[in-house]
mmCIF file of C-alpha atoms and ligand atoms in Angstrom:
data_model
loop_
_atom_site.group_PDB
_atom_site.id
_atom_site.type_symbol
_atom_site.label_atom_id
_atom_site.label_comp_id
_atom_site.label_asym_id
_atom_site.label_seq_id
_atom_site.Cartn_x
_atom_site.Cartn_y
_atom_site.Cartn_z
ATOM 1 C CA MET X 110 -28.102 25.095 0.675
ATOM 2 C CA LYS X 111 -25.039 26.057 -0.050
ATOM 3 C CA PRO X 112 -23.023 23.251 -1.641
ATOM 4 C CA ALA X 113 -20.529 20.913 0.515
ATOM 5 C CA ASN X 114 -16.626 20.491 0.357
ATOM 6 C CA GLN X 115 -16.078 20.139 -3.537
ATOM 7 C CA LEU X 116 -13.869 18.149 -3.841
ATOM 8 C CA LEU X 117 -14.926 15.004 -1.539
ATOM 9 C CA SER X 118 -18.500 15.935 -2.972
ATOM 10 C CA ALA X 119 -17.295 14.744 -6.572
ATOM 11 C CA MET X 120 -15.318 11.801 -5.499
ATOM 12 C CA GLY X 121 -16.351 8.337 -5.867
ATOM 13 C CA THR X 122 -16.507 5.929 -3.044
ATOM 14 C CA THR X 123 -12.690 4.073 -2.812
ATOM 15 C CA VAL X 124 -12.862 1.318 -5.659
ATOM 16 C CA PHE X 125 -11.920 -1.189 -2.907
ATOM 17 C CA THR X 126 -14.958 -0.808 -1.312
ATOM 18 C CA VAL X 127 -17.099 -0.708 -4.347
ATOM 19 C CA MET X 128 -15.096 -3.948 -5.744
ATOM 20 C CA SER X 129 -15.566 -5.887 -2.341
ATOM 21 C CA ALA X 130 -19.359 -4.521 -2.014
ATOM 22 C CA LEU X 131 -19.854 -5.948 -5.753
ATOM 23 C CA ALA X 132 -18.093 -9.292 -4.690
ATOM 24 C CA THR X 133 -20.448 -9.828 -1.546
ATOM 25 C CA GLN X 134 -23.422 -9.543 -3.757
ATOM 26 C CA HIS X 135 -22.474 -12.139 -5.996
ATOM 27 C CA ARG X 136 -20.822 -14.274 -3.720
ATOM 28 C CA ALA X 137 -17.521 -14.178 -5.531
ATOM 29 C CA ILE X 138 -13.974 -14.810 -3.827
ATOM 30 C CA ASN X 139 -12.723 -11.443 -3.283
ATOM 31 C CA LEU X 140 -9.418 -11.229 -4.765
ATOM 32 C CA GLY X 141 -9.907 -7.094 -4.982
ATOM 33 C CA GLN X 142 -9.209 -5.335 -1.379
ATOM 34 C CA GLY X 143 -6.157 -6.542 -0.058
ATOM 35 C CA PHE X 144 -6.629 -8.370 2.772
ATOM 36 C CA PRO X 145 -5.473 -11.937 3.990
ATOM 37 C CA ASP X 146 -8.409 -14.170 4.932
ATOM 38 C CA THR X 147 -6.549 -15.809 8.029
ATOM 39 C CA ASP X 148 -5.774 -14.136 11.433
ATOM 40 C CA GLY X 149 -2.114 -12.708 11.924
ATOM 41 C CA PRO X 150 0.261 -14.419 14.704
ATOM 42 C CA ASP X 151 -1.429 -15.891 18.191
ATOM 43 C CA ASP X 152 0.851 -14.528 20.546
ATOM 44 C CA VAL X 153 0.342 -10.872 19.027
ATOM 45 C CA ILE X 154 -3.500 -11.329 19.106
ATOM 46 C CA GLN X 155 -3.307 -12.805 22.616
ATOM 47 C CA ALA X 156 -1.376 -9.801 23.707
ATOM 48 C CA ALA X 157 -3.867 -7.373 22.539
ATOM 49 C CA ALA X 158 -6.355 -9.295 24.159
ATOM 50 C CA ASP X 159 -4.561 -9.380 27.892
ATOM 51 C CA ALA X 160 -3.838 -5.915 26.928
ATOM 52 C CA LEU X 161 -7.399 -5.062 27.256
ATOM 53 C CA ARG X 162 -8.166 -6.149 30.271
ATOM 54 C CA ASP X 163 -5.276 -5.036 32.220
ATOM 55 C CA GLY X 164 -6.951 -0.917 32.917
ATOM 56 C CA ARG X 165 -4.926 0.590 30.195
ATOM 57 C CA ASN X 166 -7.664 1.702 28.259
ATOM 58 C CA GLN X 167 -7.757 5.406 28.499
ATOM 59 C CA TYR X 168 -6.204 7.785 26.422
ATOM 60 C CA PRO X 169 -2.643 6.774 25.638
ATOM 61 C CA PRO X 170 -0.025 9.396 24.776
ATOM 62 C CA LEU X 171 -0.162 11.421 21.866
ATOM 63 C CA THR X 172 2.758 10.229 19.901
ATOM 64 C CA GLY X 173 2.266 6.573 20.701
ATOM 65 C CA VAL X 174 2.340 3.981 23.793
ATOM 66 C CA PRO X 175 6.496 4.045 25.162
ATOM 67 C CA GLU X 176 6.334 0.326 24.324
ATOM 68 C CA LEU X 177 5.416 0.886 20.642
ATOM 69 C CA ARG X 178 7.672 3.838 19.760
ATOM 70 C CA GLU X 179 10.594 1.779 21.205
ATOM 71 C CA ALA X 180 9.493 -1.377 19.512
ATOM 72 C CA VAL X 181 9.547 0.657 16.076
ATOM 73 C CA ALA X 182 12.900 2.312 16.842
ATOM 74 C CA ARG X 183 14.495 -0.910 17.469
ATOM 75 C CA ALA X 184 12.873 -2.646 14.099
ATOM 76 C CA ASN X 185 14.309 0.408 12.287
ATOM 77 C CA GLN X 186 17.804 -0.265 14.061
ATOM 78 C CA ARG X 187 17.422 -4.400 13.313
ATOM 79 C CA PHE X 188 16.336 -4.344 9.816
ATOM 80 C CA TYR X 189 18.205 -1.332 8.135
ATOM 81 C CA GLY X 190 20.856 -0.119 10.887
ATOM 82 C CA ILE X 191 18.075 3.406 11.097
ATOM 83 C CA ALA X 192 18.818 4.704 14.671
ATOM 84 C CA ALA X 193 15.514 6.592 15.813
ATOM 85 C CA ASP X 194 15.000 8.009 19.224
ATOM 86 C CA PRO X 195 11.914 6.316 20.067
ATOM 87 C CA ALA X 196 11.051 9.435 22.128
ATOM 88 C CA THR X 197 11.099 12.115 19.644
ATOM 89 C CA GLU X 198 11.475 10.405 16.012
ATOM 90 C CA VAL X 199 8.567 8.053 16.309
ATOM 91 C CA VAL X 200 4.968 8.700 15.394
ATOM 92 C CA VAL X 201 2.063 5.844 16.109
ATOM 93 C CA THR X 202 -0.769 6.786 13.803
ATOM 94 C CA SER X 203 -4.249 4.770 12.957
ATOM 95 C CA GLY X 204 -3.015 3.128 10.262
ATOM 96 C CA ALA X 205 -0.227 3.914 7.912
ATOM 97 C CA THR X 206 -3.654 5.692 5.903
ATOM 98 C CA GLU X 207 -3.421 8.821 8.561
ATOM 99 C CA ALA X 208 0.692 8.433 8.274
ATOM 100 C CA ILE X 209 0.602 9.116 5.118
ATOM 101 C CA THR X 210 -2.096 11.942 5.473
ATOM 102 C CA ALA X 211 -0.106 13.272 8.710
ATOM 103 C CA SER X 212 3.017 13.497 6.867
ATOM 104 C CA LEU X 213 1.493 15.217 4.057
ATOM 105 C CA MET X 214 0.264 17.685 6.320
ATOM 106 C CA ALA X 215 3.237 18.557 8.332
ATOM 107 C CA LEU X 216 5.108 19.338 4.923
ATOM 108 C CA LEU X 217 2.898 21.091 2.955
ATOM 109 C CA ASN X 218 1.514 24.313 2.213
ATOM 110 C CA PRO X 219 -1.152 25.549 -0.289
ATOM 111 C CA GLY X 220 1.199 25.806 -3.714
ATOM 112 C CA ASP X 221 3.743 23.347 -2.990
ATOM 113 C CA GLU X 222 4.091 20.963 -5.285
ATOM 114 C CA VAL X 223 4.608 17.221 -5.069
ATOM 115 C CA VAL X 224 5.935 14.581 -6.992
ATOM 116 C CA LEU X 225 3.904 11.258 -7.315
ATOM 117 C CA ILE X 226 4.248 8.392 -9.294
ATOM 118 C CA GLU X 227 1.400 6.356 -10.824
ATOM 119 C CA PRO X 228 0.181 3.591 -10.457
ATOM 120 C CA LEU X 229 -0.841 5.201 -7.214
ATOM 121 C CA TYR X 230 -2.308 4.475 -4.257
ATOM 122 C CA ASP X 231 -5.914 5.993 -3.713
ATOM 123 C CA THR X 232 -5.851 8.546 -1.035
ATOM 124 C CA TYR X 233 -2.485 10.256 -2.175
ATOM 125 C CA LEU X 234 -3.894 12.542 -4.704
ATOM 126 C CA PRO X 235 -7.177 13.549 -2.923
ATOM 127 C CA VAL X 236 -5.264 14.279 0.271
ATOM 128 C CA VAL X 237 -2.363 16.618 -2.090
ATOM 129 C CA ARG X 238 -5.303 18.410 -3.487
ATOM 130 C CA MET X 239 -7.420 18.777 0.046
ATOM 131 C CA LEU X 240 -4.163 20.688 1.057
ATOM 132 C CA GLY X 241 -4.259 23.261 -1.475
ATOM 133 C CA ALA X 242 -0.355 21.393 -2.695
ATOM 134 C CA VAL X 243 -0.280 20.777 -6.799
ATOM 135 C CA PRO X 244 0.243 17.066 -8.049
ATOM 136 C CA ARG X 245 3.300 16.548 -10.223
ATOM 137 C CA LEU X 246 2.672 13.188 -11.508
ATOM 138 C CA VAL X 247 5.052 10.701 -13.502
ATOM 139 C CA ARG X 248 3.535 7.368 -14.702
ATOM 140 C CA LEU X 249 5.351 3.983 -14.744
ATOM 141 C CA MET X 250 3.953 1.799 -17.251
ATOM 142 C CA PRO X 251 3.122 -2.091 -17.504
ATOM 143 C CA PRO X 252 4.847 -4.642 -18.325
ATOM 144 C CA LYS X 253 7.781 -3.233 -17.236
ATOM 145 C CA TRP X 254 7.109 -0.354 -14.927
ATOM 146 C CA GLU X 255 10.613 0.792 -15.006
ATOM 147 C CA LEU X 256 11.175 4.635 -13.857
ATOM 148 C CA PRO X 257 11.250 7.138 -16.410
ATOM 149 C CA ARG X 258 14.337 9.023 -14.943
ATOM 150 C CA ALA X 259 13.917 11.754 -17.613
ATOM 151 C CA GLU X 260 10.309 12.495 -16.554
ATOM 152 C CA LEU X 261 10.937 12.582 -12.989
ATOM 153 C CA ALA X 262 13.537 14.964 -13.058
ATOM 154 C CA ALA X 263 11.452 17.339 -14.960
ATOM 155 C CA ALA X 264 8.656 16.967 -12.720
ATOM 156 C CA PHE X 265 10.717 18.792 -10.258
ATOM 157 C CA GLY X 266 11.482 22.266 -9.962
ATOM 158 C CA PRO X 267 11.701 25.066 -7.652
ATOM 159 C CA LYS X 268 8.487 24.704 -6.193
ATOM 160 C CA THR X 269 9.000 21.176 -5.276
ATOM 161 C CA LYS X 270 8.316 20.457 -1.792
ATOM 162 C CA ALA X 271 8.187 16.507 -1.571
ATOM 163 C CA ILE X 272 8.173 13.304 -3.289
ATOM 164 C CA LEU X 273 5.667 10.459 -2.365
ATOM 165 C CA LEU X 274 7.403 7.218 -3.146
ATOM 166 C CA ASN X 275 5.610 3.930 -2.444
ATOM 167 C CA THR X 276 8.297 0.834 -2.126
ATOM 168 C CA PRO X 277 6.968 -1.850 -2.715
ATOM 169 C CA MET X 278 4.665 -0.985 -4.643
ATOM 170 C CA ASN X 279 0.663 -1.269 -4.758
ATOM 171 C CA PRO X 280 -0.553 -2.705 -7.073
ATOM 172 C CA CYS X 281 2.490 -3.656 -9.380
ATOM 173 C CA GLY X 282 4.673 -4.951 -6.829
ATOM 174 C CA LYS X 283 7.678 -3.298 -7.942
ATOM 175 C CA VAL X 284 10.660 -3.156 -5.323
ATOM 176 C CA PHE X 285 12.881 0.174 -6.231
ATOM 177 C CA THR X 286 16.200 -0.693 -6.546
ATOM 178 C CA SER X 287 19.183 0.765 -4.867
ATOM 179 C CA ALA X 288 20.039 2.455 -8.176
ATOM 180 C CA GLU X 289 16.352 3.866 -8.540
ATOM 181 C CA LEU X 290 16.671 5.225 -5.078
ATOM 182 C CA ALA X 291 20.129 7.073 -5.512
ATOM 183 C CA PHE X 292 18.459 8.592 -8.493
ATOM 184 C CA VAL X 293 15.748 9.851 -6.470
ATOM 185 C CA ALA X 294 17.733 11.237 -3.380
ATOM 186 C CA ASP X 295 20.393 13.242 -6.005
ATOM 187 C CA LEU X 296 16.696 14.994 -6.986
ATOM 188 C CA LEU X 297 15.555 15.530 -3.327
ATOM 189 C CA VAL X 298 19.005 16.918 -2.123
ATOM 190 C CA LYS X 299 18.878 19.290 -5.819
ATOM 191 C CA HIS X 300 16.055 20.337 -5.389
ATOM 192 C CA ASP X 301 16.179 20.353 -1.275
ATOM 193 C CA ALA X 302 12.630 18.488 -0.839
ATOM 194 C CA TYR X 303 11.332 15.719 1.346
ATOM 195 C CA ALA X 304 10.330 12.214 0.805
ATOM 196 C CA VAL X 305 7.102 10.594 1.998
ATOM 197 C CA CYS X 306 7.861 7.306 2.026
ATOM 198 C CA ASP X 307 5.249 4.565 2.164
ATOM 199 C CA GLU X 308 6.732 1.500 3.219
ATOM 200 C CA VAL X 309 3.519 -0.669 4.636
ATOM 201 C CA TYR X 310 4.886 -3.816 2.216
ATOM 202 C CA GLU X 311 8.189 -3.630 3.597
ATOM 203 C CA HIS X 312 8.371 -6.834 5.063
ATOM 204 C CA LEU X 313 6.752 -8.480 1.916
ATOM 205 C CA THR X 314 9.565 -9.007 -0.844
ATOM 206 C CA TYR X 315 10.406 -12.184 -2.570
ATOM 207 C CA ASP X 316 12.752 -13.931 -4.574
ATOM 208 C CA GLY X 317 15.851 -12.328 -2.794
ATOM 209 C CA TRP X 318 14.321 -8.969 -3.366
ATOM 210 C CA ARG X 319 15.105 -6.447 -0.099
ATOM 211 C CA HIS X 320 13.216 -3.328 0.682
ATOM 212 C CA ILE X 321 15.608 -0.533 0.888
ATOM 213 C CA PRO X 322 13.952 2.447 2.824
ATOM 214 C CA LEU X 323 14.789 5.759 0.744
ATOM 215 C CA MET X 324 15.957 7.207 4.601
ATOM 216 C CA THR X 325 19.116 4.910 4.500
ATOM 217 C CA LEU X 326 20.611 6.571 1.212
ATOM 218 C CA PRO X 327 23.486 9.321 2.180
ATOM 219 C CA GLY X 328 22.010 12.749 2.603
ATOM 220 C CA LEU X 329 18.495 11.379 3.010
ATOM 221 C CA ARG X 330 18.003 10.518 6.988
ATOM 222 C CA ASP X 331 16.780 14.008 7.726
ATOM 223 C CA ARG X 332 14.589 14.150 4.542
ATOM 224 C CA CYS X 333 12.448 11.379 4.890
ATOM 225 C CA LEU X 334 9.176 9.984 6.834
ATOM 226 C CA ARG X 335 9.484 6.249 6.736
ATOM 227 C CA ILE X 336 5.666 4.794 7.304
ATOM 228 C CA GLY X 337 4.958 1.160 8.197
ATOM 229 C CA SER X 338 1.504 -0.665 8.922
ATOM 230 C CA ALA X 339 1.375 -3.190 11.436
ATOM 231 C CA GLY X 340 -2.060 -4.247 9.081
ATOM 232 C CA LYS X 341 0.260 -5.504 6.756
ATOM 233 C CA THR X 342 3.293 -6.630 8.627
ATOM 234 C CA PHE X 343 1.342 -9.068 10.912
ATOM 235 C CA SER X 344 -1.906 -10.048 8.501
ATOM 236 C CA LEU X 345 -4.132 -7.856 10.717
ATOM 237 C CA THR X 346 -5.428 -5.256 8.349
ATOM 238 C CA GLY X 347 -8.375 -4.364 10.361
ATOM 239 C CA TRP X 348 -6.224 -3.309 12.941
ATOM 240 C CA LYS X 349 -4.992 0.037 11.834
ATOM 241 C CA ILE X 350 -1.706 0.967 13.605
ATOM 242 C CA GLY X 351 0.808 2.824 11.640
ATOM 243 C CA TYR X 352 4.092 4.074 12.668
ATOM 244 C CA VAL X 353 6.146 7.149 11.223
ATOM 245 C CA THR X 354 9.997 7.418 11.637
ATOM 246 C CA SER X 355 11.151 11.113 10.958
ATOM 247 C CA PRO X 356 13.725 13.633 12.104
ATOM 248 C CA ALA X 357 12.492 14.884 15.759
ATOM 249 C CA ALA X 358 11.943 18.415 13.811
ATOM 250 C CA LEU X 359 9.289 16.751 11.891
ATOM 251 C CA SER X 360 8.172 14.244 14.029
ATOM 252 C CA ALA X 361 6.818 16.978 16.385
ATOM 253 C CA ILE X 362 4.512 18.322 13.469
ATOM 254 C CA VAL X 363 3.366 14.986 12.264
ATOM 255 C CA ALA X 364 2.147 14.708 15.818
ATOM 256 C CA LYS X 365 0.342 18.240 15.915
ATOM 257 C CA ALA X 366 -1.404 16.587 12.598
ATOM 258 C CA HIS X 367 -2.243 13.880 14.245
ATOM 259 C CA GLN X 368 -3.504 15.544 17.160
ATOM 260 C CA ASN X 369 -5.739 17.246 14.874
ATOM 261 C CA LEU X 370 -6.893 13.783 13.024
ATOM 262 C CA THR X 371 -7.521 11.112 15.373
ATOM 263 C CA PHE X 372 -5.489 12.609 18.614
ATOM 264 C CA THR X 373 -4.416 9.060 19.911
ATOM 265 C CA THR X 374 -5.026 5.347 18.461
ATOM 266 C CA PRO X 375 -5.984 2.457 20.898
ATOM 267 C CA PRO X 376 -3.445 1.620 23.152
ATOM 268 C CA ASN X 377 -4.271 -2.508 23.198
ATOM 269 C CA LEU X 378 -3.749 -2.815 19.638
ATOM 270 C CA GLN X 379 -0.401 -1.018 19.900
ATOM 271 C CA ARG X 380 0.961 -2.889 22.930
ATOM 272 C CA ALA X 381 0.255 -6.321 21.027
ATOM 273 C CA VAL X 382 2.141 -4.629 17.971
ATOM 274 C CA ALA X 383 5.172 -3.813 19.821
ATOM 275 C CA VAL X 384 5.175 -7.578 20.796
ATOM 276 C CA GLY X 385 4.768 -8.462 16.837
ATOM 277 C CA LEU X 386 7.520 -6.104 16.318
ATOM 278 C CA ALA X 387 9.971 -7.936 18.533
ATOM 279 C CA LYS X 388 9.239 -11.140 17.090
ATOM 280 C CA ASP X 389 12.128 -13.633 15.438
ATOM 281 C CA ASP X 390 13.841 -13.286 12.344
ATOM 282 C CA ALA X 391 11.661 -16.781 11.131
ATOM 283 C CA TYR X 392 8.807 -15.230 11.531
ATOM 284 C CA PHE X 393 9.482 -12.250 9.113
ATOM 285 C CA ALA X 394 11.426 -14.587 6.786
ATOM 286 C CA GLY X 395 8.320 -17.123 7.044
ATOM 287 C CA LEU X 396 5.674 -14.043 6.133
ATOM 288 C CA ALA X 397 7.102 -13.499 3.208
ATOM 289 C CA SER X 398 8.207 -17.054 1.566
ATOM 290 C CA ALA X 399 4.516 -18.165 2.630
ATOM 291 C CA LEU X 400 3.295 -15.272 0.724
ATOM 292 C CA ALA X 401 5.859 -15.901 -2.237
ATOM 293 C CA ALA X 402 4.398 -19.091 -2.456
ATOM 294 C CA LYS X 403 0.979 -17.740 -2.827
ATOM 295 C CA ARG X 404 2.235 -15.602 -5.459
ATOM 296 C CA ASP X 405 3.212 -18.600 -7.742
ATOM 297 C CA ARG X 406 0.336 -20.619 -7.288
ATOM 298 C CA LEU X 407 -2.172 -17.874 -8.259
ATOM 299 C CA SER X 408 0.498 -16.959 -11.050
ATOM 300 C CA ALA X 409 0.976 -20.403 -12.021
ATOM 301 C CA GLY X 410 -3.009 -20.884 -12.187
ATOM 302 C CA LEU X 411 -3.841 -17.165 -14.214
ATOM 303 C CA ALA X 412 -0.902 -18.162 -17.104
ATOM 304 C CA GLY X 413 -2.578 -21.345 -17.624
ATOM 305 C CA ILE X 414 -6.029 -19.431 -18.308
ATOM 306 C CA GLY X 415 -4.449 -17.441 -20.896
ATOM 307 C CA PHE X 416 -3.691 -14.138 -18.403
ATOM 308 C CA THR X 417 -0.158 -12.794 -18.946
ATOM 309 C CA VAL X 418 0.934 -12.182 -14.940
ATOM 310 C CA LEU X 419 3.684 -10.012 -14.593
ATOM 311 C CA PRO X 420 6.245 -10.320 -11.921
ATOM 312 C CA ALA X 421 5.814 -9.471 -8.529
ATOM 313 C CA MET X 422 8.665 -8.646 -6.306
ATOM 314 C CA GLY X 423 6.873 -7.525 -3.406
ATOM 315 C CA SER X 424 3.355 -6.855 -2.010
ATOM 316 C CA TYR X 425 -0.147 -8.432 -1.963
ATOM 317 C CA PHE X 426 -0.638 -8.354 -5.532
ATOM 318 C CA VAL X 427 0.193 -9.718 -9.557
ATOM 319 C CA THR X 428 -0.977 -7.701 -12.018
ATOM 320 C CA ALA X 429 -2.109 -9.367 -14.919
ATOM 321 C CA ASP X 430 -2.754 -8.693 -18.804
ATOM 322 C CA PHE X 431 -6.445 -9.994 -19.838
ATOM 323 C CA GLY X 432 -5.750 -9.096 -23.496
ATOM 324 C CA ARG X 433 -5.450 -12.588 -24.839
ATOM 325 C CA LEU X 434 -8.853 -13.867 -23.424
ATOM 326 C CA GLY X 435 -10.608 -12.220 -25.896
ATOM 327 C CA PHE X 436 -12.938 -9.941 -23.637
ATOM 328 C CA ALA X 437 -14.056 -6.726 -25.297
ATOM 329 C CA GLY X 438 -14.017 -4.370 -22.589
ATOM 330 C CA ASP X 439 -11.635 -2.462 -20.397
ATOM 331 C CA ASP X 440 -10.260 -2.988 -17.287
ATOM 332 C CA VAL X 441 -13.304 -2.045 -15.413
ATOM 333 C CA ALA X 442 -15.752 -3.721 -17.403
ATOM 334 C CA PHE X 443 -13.549 -7.017 -17.333
ATOM 335 C CA CYS X 444 -13.216 -6.894 -13.498
ATOM 336 C CA ARG X 445 -16.958 -6.495 -12.973
ATOM 337 C CA HIS X 446 -17.712 -9.144 -15.510
ATOM 338 C CA ILE X 447 -15.521 -11.950 -13.763
ATOM 339 C CA THR X 448 -16.971 -11.175 -10.920
ATOM 340 C CA GLU X 449 -20.655 -11.082 -12.098
ATOM 341 C CA GLN X 450 -19.950 -14.116 -14.387
ATOM 342 C CA ALA X 451 -17.277 -15.965 -13.370
ATOM 343 C CA GLY X 452 -17.408 -15.560 -9.005
ATOM 344 C CA VAL X 453 -13.891 -13.794 -8.970
ATOM 345 C CA THR X 454 -13.430 -10.303 -7.801
ATOM 346 C CA ALA X 455 -10.044 -8.203 -8.910
ATOM 347 C CA ILE X 456 -9.274 -4.386 -8.841
ATOM 348 C CA PRO X 457 -8.850 -2.595 -12.594
ATOM 349 C CA VAL X 458 -5.391 -1.298 -12.735
ATOM 350 C CA SER X 459 -6.733 1.868 -14.318
ATOM 351 C CA ALA X 460 -7.803 2.814 -10.599
ATOM 352 C CA PHE X 461 -4.337 3.740 -9.589
ATOM 353 C CA TYR X 462 -4.155 6.036 -12.646
ATOM 354 C CA GLU X 463 -5.440 9.961 -13.123
ATOM 355 C CA GLY X 464 -6.683 10.180 -16.448
ATOM 356 C CA ARG X 465 -6.125 7.959 -19.391
ATOM 357 C CA ALA X 466 -4.575 4.653 -18.158
ATOM 358 C CA PRO X 467 -3.353 1.027 -19.499
ATOM 359 C CA GLY X 468 -6.956 -0.554 -19.919
ATOM 360 C CA HIS X 469 -6.196 -4.194 -19.772
ATOM 361 C CA TYR X 470 -4.881 -4.984 -16.361
ATOM 362 C CA ALA X 471 -5.956 -6.708 -13.658
ATOM 363 C CA ARG X 472 -4.910 -6.769 -10.077
ATOM 364 C CA PHE X 473 -5.435 -9.740 -7.906
ATOM 365 C CA ALA X 474 -4.658 -10.299 -4.369
ATOM 366 C CA PHE X 475 -2.597 -13.733 -3.654
ATOM 367 C CA CYS X 476 -2.913 -12.639 0.652
ATOM 368 C CA LYS X 477 -5.594 -15.740 0.736
ATOM 369 C CA GLN X 478 -5.837 -19.747 1.659
ATOM 370 C CA ASP X 479 -3.943 -22.173 -0.789
ATOM 371 C CA ALA X 480 -7.490 -23.455 -1.415
ATOM 372 C CA LEU X 481 -9.338 -20.214 -2.425
ATOM 373 C CA LEU X 482 -6.564 -19.520 -4.646
ATOM 374 C CA ASP X 483 -7.112 -23.032 -6.458
ATOM 375 C CA GLU X 484 -11.251 -22.702 -6.066
ATOM 376 C CA ALA X 485 -10.776 -18.652 -7.805
ATOM 377 C CA VAL X 486 -8.377 -20.353 -10.608
ATOM 378 C CA GLY X 487 -10.785 -23.269 -11.119
ATOM 379 C CA ARG X 488 -14.045 -20.561 -11.614
ATOM 380 C CA LEU X 489 -12.044 -18.292 -13.727
ATOM 381 C CA ALA X 490 -10.657 -21.180 -15.877
ATOM 382 C CA GLN X 491 -14.056 -22.624 -16.053
ATOM 383 C CA HIS X 492 -15.695 -19.568 -17.190
ATOM 384 C CA PHE X 493 -13.355 -18.690 -20.008
ATOM 385 C CA GLN X 494 -12.973 -22.178 -21.042
ATOM 386 C CA SER X 495 -16.712 -22.770 -21.739
ATOM 387 C CA GLN X 496 -16.207 -19.069 -23.465
ATOM 388 C CA THR X 497 -13.643 -20.591 -25.935
ATOM 389 C CA GLY X 498 -15.554 -21.169 -29.302
ATOM 390 C CA THR X 499 -18.769 -19.071 -28.712
ATOM 391 C CA ALA X 500 -19.080 -15.278 -29.151
ATOM 392 C CA ARG X 501 -16.748 -12.746 -27.950
ATOM 393 C CA LEU X 502 -17.077 -11.714 -24.560
ATOM 394 C CA THR X 503 -18.193 -8.594 -24.042
ATOM 395 C CA ALA X 504 -19.058 -5.789 -21.222
ATOM 396 C CA ALA X 505 -22.671 -6.789 -21.104
ATOM 397 C CA GLY X 506 -22.196 -10.640 -20.503
HETATM 398 N N1 PMP O 652 -0.149 2.451 1.581
HETATM 399 C C1 PMP O 652 -0.658 1.452 0.863
HETATM 400 C C2 PMP O 652 0.586 1.302 -0.682
HETATM 401 C C3 PMP O 652 -1.399 0.083 1.021
HETATM 402 O O1 PMP O 652 -1.844 -0.862 -0.119
HETATM 403 C C4 PMP O 652 -2.249 0.590 1.925
HETATM 404 C C5 PMP O 652 -2.955 -0.646 2.186
HETATM 405 N N2 PMP O 652 -4.168 -0.384 2.567
HETATM 406 C C6 PMP O 652 -2.132 1.573 2.946
HETATM 407 C C7 PMP O 652 -1.273 2.875 2.434
HETATM 408 C C8 PMP O 652 -2.863 1.792 4.241
HETATM 409 O O2 PMP O 652 -2.079 1.070 5.307
HETATM 410 P P1 PMP O 652 -3.088 0.782 6.455
HETATM 411 O O3 PMP O 652 -4.583 -0.045 6.492
HETATM 412 O O4 PMP O 652 -2.208 0.632 7.879
HETATM 413 O O5 PMP O 652 -3.665 2.073 7.083
HETATM 414 N N1 LIG O 653 -4.710 -1.381 0.906
HETATM 415 C C1 LIG O 653 -5.794 -2.181 0.039
HETATM 416 C C2 LIG O 653 -5.559 -2.774 -1.255
HETATM 417 O O1 LIG O 653 -4.958 -1.757 -1.911
HETATM 418 C C3 LIG O 653 -7.027 -1.519 0.515
HETATM 419 C C4 LIG O 653 -7.274 -1.228 1.606
HETATM 420 C C5 LIG O 653 -8.775 -0.061 1.448
HETATM 421 O O2 LIG O 653 -9.316 -0.571 1.248
HETATM 422 N N2 LIG O 653 -8.311 1.255 1.855
HETATM 423 O O3 LIG O 653 -6.347 -3.385 -1.511
#
C-alpha cells in the first residue's frame, strides 16, 4: 500500500491527550490538560439549552450567526476600542484551534516563512508545515521568558509572511508588554508581514497585568488576525467556539478556509456565547480574580514542597522547576513519575519546544476547585517527603 500522509503518520498523539489518559489510568488528579473542573456561567448554559429548543438547528450562516458576530464586534470595542464590522470582519470557527488553522491557511503559500515563538502550542508547527510553509523558531527560556529581541529580528527576512503570537502565553503565563509588542509591530511593518494573534487567554490576566491585542498598535489594524475562544472566556472548553477578527479582505479568505474545514459551527452554542460576551464587567473581573487566587494557592503549595514556581501573569498555568526535589530524570519522566507514584498529573514543558529544551520544568493547571488543588498538593507533599532521606528518585520508581 502507498504510504499515507508523512507528516501526520510521523506525529505522536498530542501530549494533552496522552497525559490525560495516563491520569485516568492511574486515577491521578489531572493538572495536565487545561480545563476547568466546574461549568461556566449558568445563564450562558441556559441560553444554549433554550437555543436547542427554538427551531434553529439547521446550518447557520458560514461566518457565524449574526448575534455572535455582533457580540464579538461589541466586545472588541468594549475591551480594547477596536472597531470591527460584524458583517465583514468577524468569522466564527469551531474553537480557536480551527481559527488558528484557518488564519494560517488564509495567509500562507508554500515556501513562505512564519516566525513562531517557543514554548509553543502544539498545533502551530504541524499546521505551518502541512501548508508547506517554513517555520522560523525563536525561543523564550525559563525562568524569565524574556523576548530575545535580536534573535527575533534575525528571524525576519524577505520571505517572512507572518508571526504567530500567543499572549497571554501557554504554558509560561507570560503577558507581552506594550514595549515588546511595539518591537514586534516594528518588525511586521518593516517586513510587510501579518500576525496571527492567539489571544485565547485574553481575559485571564492577573496582578494588574492587562492583555494588549497587537491589533491595537499603530499601523497594525490591517495586519492582524485576532483570535479568541469562548472555551477559555466562559470556562466551557468543550464547546469549541472560536472567533477571528481581521480586516475584511483577510476575513473573506479566513471564511474560505473555514468553508473547507468545518463550513459552520453549532448555532445554539454560538448564540449562547453571544449572551456570554454581553455579560457585565463584574463577570470578567470575577473570573480573573478567582483564577488568580487559585494560581496563588497552587503556587504556594508547590513552593512548600520544594518546587521553584515561576510567576504567571496570565493563562490557566504555572510552570515549576522540580530541580530541587532530587528527581533523577527529565521533565517527561518526572510528569510520568508523579502521575504514577504521587497521583498528580502535569505536562512536561519540553513538549512545547522542538528539539533540545529545558528539561526540568512541569506545567500545572490551576483552573480547578480549591479542594482538588489542596488534595494535589497534599499528595505531592506526601510523596516527596516520604522519599526524603531514601534513595534518589529515579524515572523508574
Ligand atoms: N491556543 C492556545 C494557546 C491554547 O492554550 C488553546 C487551548 N486549548 C487553544 C489555542 C485552543 O482553543 P480552543 O479550545 O478554543 O480550540
Ligand atoms: N489548551 C489545552 C492545554 O494547553 C489543551 C487543549 C487540548 O487538549 N488540545 O492544556
